[in-house]
Amino acid sequence: MPVEDEIELVVARRHSDPHHVLGAHPVNDGVVVRAFRPDATGVVARVHDREPVILSQRHPAGLFEGFVRDAGLPLRYEFEVSYPDGNVFQFADPYAFAPTLGDVDLHLFGEGRHEELYDWLGAHPREVDGMPGTSFAVWAPAARAVSVVGDFNSWDGRLHAMRALGSSGVWEIFVPGVADGAAYKFEILTPGGDLRMKADPFAFRTVLMPRTDSIVHRSRHVWHDGEWMERRRATQPYLEPMSIYEVHLGSWRLNPVEGNRSLHYRELADELAAYVTELGFTHVQLMPVMEHPFAGSWGYQVTSYFAPTARFGAPDDFKRFVDHLHCRGIGVILDWVPAHFP
């Protein structure tokens, strides 16, 4: 396909592989660099160990292009983008990085045998080629295009269009500079031409309802339940007594001093452990704690399978809750609901 046609697809937000157009690409006697920055007044490529390259506007929608003579790949550079209000932003180009999912991951995913998919789909802070940032990936096989949007790009779906990885249905991008705590969603172009923003079903953290943003999250919890885990591995569960206490965390016990609010994970850790220990239970079974938009469902309408609901605290607070129960000799069972996905 001619470059002109591909550029038209990029600016129309319908290119399934924007990395094939944007970023750095070898040409005769050098490298061409392209950036899609709508509303920008100017873009400069600051190439390492070279003079800055001023990009010219090749398309009125905001696609800029420049030429680095006698250069090759890999090319180390950053963009400096100017806007009419006087703001200037400098950042590494997200279209300069290879996919963060490999062929083995995609093969196992296609066969339905990837047992650690949560480590690849979703949002994951990581370092790629020495650059810290976050990799984003989502399975959207019917989408015509997908972008990641968030507070790091003013929720503008034009700035971080993702690439489709072959016929897998997986869309991916690595965005340098995005760190733990950033809010994000995926903006999906449907087959019917509608744009819809969706929360991440593989998110590790979400915001408190009624908002539905996903949050980039890296856990810092240090586990202390090694003795419990070792004892669990050494037991024969079918031959030992077991008594399970089922509980809905949101209604089990309320705080009357603060408007009858539900207890937080850290409060529940102490109070629930003491309660079930006194009554002689060996396990607690939690009604779904995965994030869900409607509290009246009691957790049975999951939207993020790997994010404990923000109603009762942060993910590391939930880990502390489980850790504390384990250290008190209490097993934890989670209700898992794959069917009721709103």
Coordinates of N, CA and C in Angstrom, one line a residue, residues 245-323:
Y245 N -16.6 -20.3 56.4 CA -17.5 -19.2 56.7 C -17.6 -18.3 55.5
E246 N -18.8 -18.3 54.9 CA -19.1 -17.5 53.7 C -19.4 -16.1 54.1
V247 N -18.8 -15.1 53.4 CA -19.0 -13.7 53.9 C -19.0 -12.7 52.7
H248 N -19.9 -11.7 52.7 CA -19.9 -10.6 51.8 C -19.3 -9.4 52.5
L249 N -18.1 -9.0 52.0 CA -17.3 -8.1 52.8 C -18.0 -6.7 53.0
G250 N -18.9 -6.4 52.0 CA -19.5 -5.1 52.0 C -20.6 -4.9 53.1
S251 N -21.1 -6.1 53.6 CA -22.2 -6.0 54.5 C -22.0 -6.8 55.8
W252 N -20.8 -7.4 55.9 CA -20.6 -8.3 57.1 C -20.6 -7.5 58.4
R253 N -19.9 -6.4 58.4 CA -19.9 -5.5 59.6 C -19.6 -4.1 59.2
L254 N -20.4 -3.1 59.7 CA -20.4 -1.7 59.3 C -19.8 -0.9 60.4
N255 N -19.3 0.3 60.0 CA -18.8 1.3 61.0 C -19.8 2.3 61.3
P256 N -20.5 2.2 62.5 CA -21.6 3.2 62.8 C -21.1 4.6 63.1
V257 N -19.8 4.7 63.4 CA -19.3 6.1 63.7 C -19.1 6.9 62.5
E258 N -19.0 6.2 61.3 CA -18.7 6.9 60.0 C -19.9 6.6 59.0
G259 N -21.1 6.8 59.5 CA -22.3 6.7 58.6 C -22.6 5.3 58.2
N260 N -22.2 4.3 59.0 CA -22.5 2.9 58.7 C -21.8 2.5 57.4
R261 N -20.6 2.9 57.1 CA -19.9 2.5 56.0 C -19.3 1.1 56.1
S262 N -19.1 0.5 55.0 CA -18.4 -0.9 55.1 C -17.0 -0.7 55.6
L263 N -16.5 -1.8 56.2 CA -15.2 -1.8 56.7 C -14.2 -1.9 55.5
H264 N -13.0 -1.4 55.7 CA -12.0 -1.5 54.7 C -11.2 -2.8 54.8
Y265 N -10.4 -3.1 53.8 CA -9.7 -4.4 53.9 C -8.8 -4.5 55.1
R266 N -8.1 -3.4 55.5 CA -7.2 -3.4 56.6 C -8.0 -3.6 57.9
E267 N -9.2 -3.0 58.0 CA -10.0 -3.2 59.2 C -10.6 -4.7 59.2
L268 N -11.0 -5.2 58.1 CA -11.5 -6.5 58.0 C -10.5 -7.6 58.4
A269 N -9.3 -7.3 58.0 CA -8.2 -8.3 58.3 C -8.2 -8.6 59.8
D270 N -8.2 -7.6 60.7 CA -8.2 -7.9 62.1 C -9.5 -8.5 62.6
E271 N -10.6 -7.8 62.2 CA -11.9 -8.2 62.8 C -12.4 -9.5 62.3
L272 N -12.3 -9.8 61.0 CA -12.8 -11.1 60.5 C -11.9 -12.2 61.0
A273 N -10.6 -12.0 61.1 CA -9.7 -13.1 61.5 C -10.1 -13.5 63.0
A274 N -10.3 -12.5 63.8 CA -10.6 -12.8 65.2 C -12.0 -13.5 65.3
Y275 N -12.9 -13.1 64.5 CA -14.3 -13.6 64.5 C -14.3 -15.1 64.2
V276 N -13.7 -15.4 63.0 CA -13.8 -16.8 62.5 C -12.9 -17.7 63.4
T277 N -11.8 -17.2 63.9 CA -10.9 -18.0 64.8 C -11.7 -18.4 66.0
E278 N -12.4 -17.4 66.6 CA -13.2 -17.7 67.8 C -14.2 -18.8 67.6
L279 N -14.8 -18.8 66.4 CA -15.9 -19.7 66.1 C -15.4 -21.0 65.6
G280 N -14.1 -21.1 65.3 CA -13.5 -22.4 64.9 C -13.6 -22.7 63.4
F281 N -13.8 -21.7 62.6 CA -13.7 -21.9 61.2 C -12.3 -22.1 60.7
T282 N -12.1 -22.9 59.6 CA -10.8 -23.1 59.1 C -10.6 -22.2 57.8
H283 N -11.7 -21.8 57.2 CA -11.6 -21.0 55.9 C -12.7 -20.0 55.9
V284 N -12.4 -18.9 55.2 CA -13.5 -18.0 54.8 C -13.6 -18.0 53.3
Q285 N -14.9 -18.0 52.8 CA -15.2 -17.9 51.4 C -15.8 -16.6 51.1
L286 N -15.1 -15.8 50.3 CA -15.5 -14.4 50.0 C -16.4 -14.4 48.8
M287 N -17.6 -13.8 48.9 CA -18.4 -13.5 47.7 C -17.6 -12.6 46.9
P288 N -17.8 -12.6 45.5 CA -16.8 -12.0 44.6 C -16.3 -10.6 45.1
V289 N -15.0 -10.5 45.1 CA -14.3 -9.2 45.5 C -13.8 -8.5 44.2
M290 N -13.9 -9.1 43.0 CA -13.4 -8.5 41.8 C -14.3 -7.3 41.5
E291 N -13.7 -6.3 40.8 CA -14.4 -5.0 40.6 C -15.7 -5.2 39.9
H292 N -16.8 -4.5 40.3 CA -18.1 -4.7 39.7 C -18.8 -3.3 39.8
P293 N -19.6 -2.9 38.8 CA -20.1 -1.6 38.9 C -21.4 -1.4 39.8
F294 N -22.1 -2.5 40.0 CA -23.4 -2.4 40.7 C -23.3 -3.1 42.0
A295 N -23.3 -2.4 43.1 CA -23.1 -3.0 44.5 C -24.2 -4.0 44.8
G296 N -25.4 -3.7 44.2 CA -26.5 -4.6 44.5 C -26.4 -6.0 43.9
S297 N -25.4 -6.2 43.0 CA -25.1 -7.5 42.5 C -24.3 -8.4 43.5
W298 N -23.8 -7.7 44.6 CA -22.9 -8.4 45.6 C -21.7 -9.0 44.9
G299 N -21.2 -8.4 43.8 CA -20.0 -8.8 43.2 C -20.2 -9.8 42.1
Y300 N -21.4 -10.1 41.7 CA -21.6 -11.1 40.7 C -21.8 -10.5 39.3
Q301 N -21.3 -9.3 39.1 CA -21.2 -8.7 37.7 C -19.8 -8.1 37.5
V302 N -18.9 -9.0 37.3 CA -17.5 -8.6 37.3 C -17.1 -7.8 36.0
T303 N -16.3 -6.7 36.2 CA -15.8 -6.0 35.0 C -14.3 -6.1 34.9
S304 N -13.6 -6.4 36.0 CA -12.1 -6.5 36.0 C -11.8 -7.7 36.9
Y305 N -11.4 -8.8 36.2 CA -11.2 -10.1 36.9 C -10.1 -10.1 37.9
F306 N -9.1 -9.2 37.7 CA -7.9 -9.3 38.6 C -7.7 -8.0 39.5
A307 N -8.8 -7.2 39.6 CA -8.7 -6.0 40.4 C -9.7 -6.2 41.6
P308 N -9.2 -6.3 42.8 CA -10.2 -6.3 44.0 C -10.9 -4.9 44.0
T309 N -12.2 -4.9 44.3 CA -13.0 -3.7 44.3 C -12.4 -2.6 45.1
A310 N -12.4 -1.4 44.5 CA -11.8 -0.2 45.2 C -12.7 0.3 46.3
R311 N -13.9 -0.3 46.5 CA -14.8 0.1 47.6 C -14.2 0.0 49.0
F312 N -13.3 -1.0 49.1 CA -12.8 -1.3 50.5 C -11.3 -1.0 50.6
G313 N -10.7 -0.4 49.5 CA -9.3 -0.1 49.6 C -8.5 -0.5 48.4
A314 N -7.2 -0.3 48.4 CA -6.3 -0.6 47.3 C -6.0 -2.1 47.2
P315 N -5.4 -2.5 46.0 CA -5.1 -3.9 45.9 C -4.1 -4.4 47.0
D316 N -3.1 -3.6 47.3 CA -2.2 -4.1 48.4 C -2.8 -4.2 49.7
D317 N -3.9 -3.4 50.0 CA -4.7 -3.6 51.2 C -5.4 -4.9 51.2
F318 N -5.9 -5.3 50.0 CA -6.5 -6.7 50.0 C -5.5 -7.8 50.2
K319 N -4.3 -7.6 49.6 CA -3.2 -8.6 49.8 C -2.9 -8.7 51.3
R320 N -2.8 -7.5 52.0 CA -2.6 -7.5 53.4 C -3.7 -8.3 54.2
F321 N -4.9 -8.1 53.7 CA -6.0 -8.8 54.3 C -5.9 -10.3 54.2
V322 N -5.5 -10.8 53.0 CA -5.3 -12.3 52.8 C -4.1 -12.7 53.6
D323 N -3.1 -11.9 53.5 CA -1.8 -12.3 54.3 C -2.1 -12.5 55.8

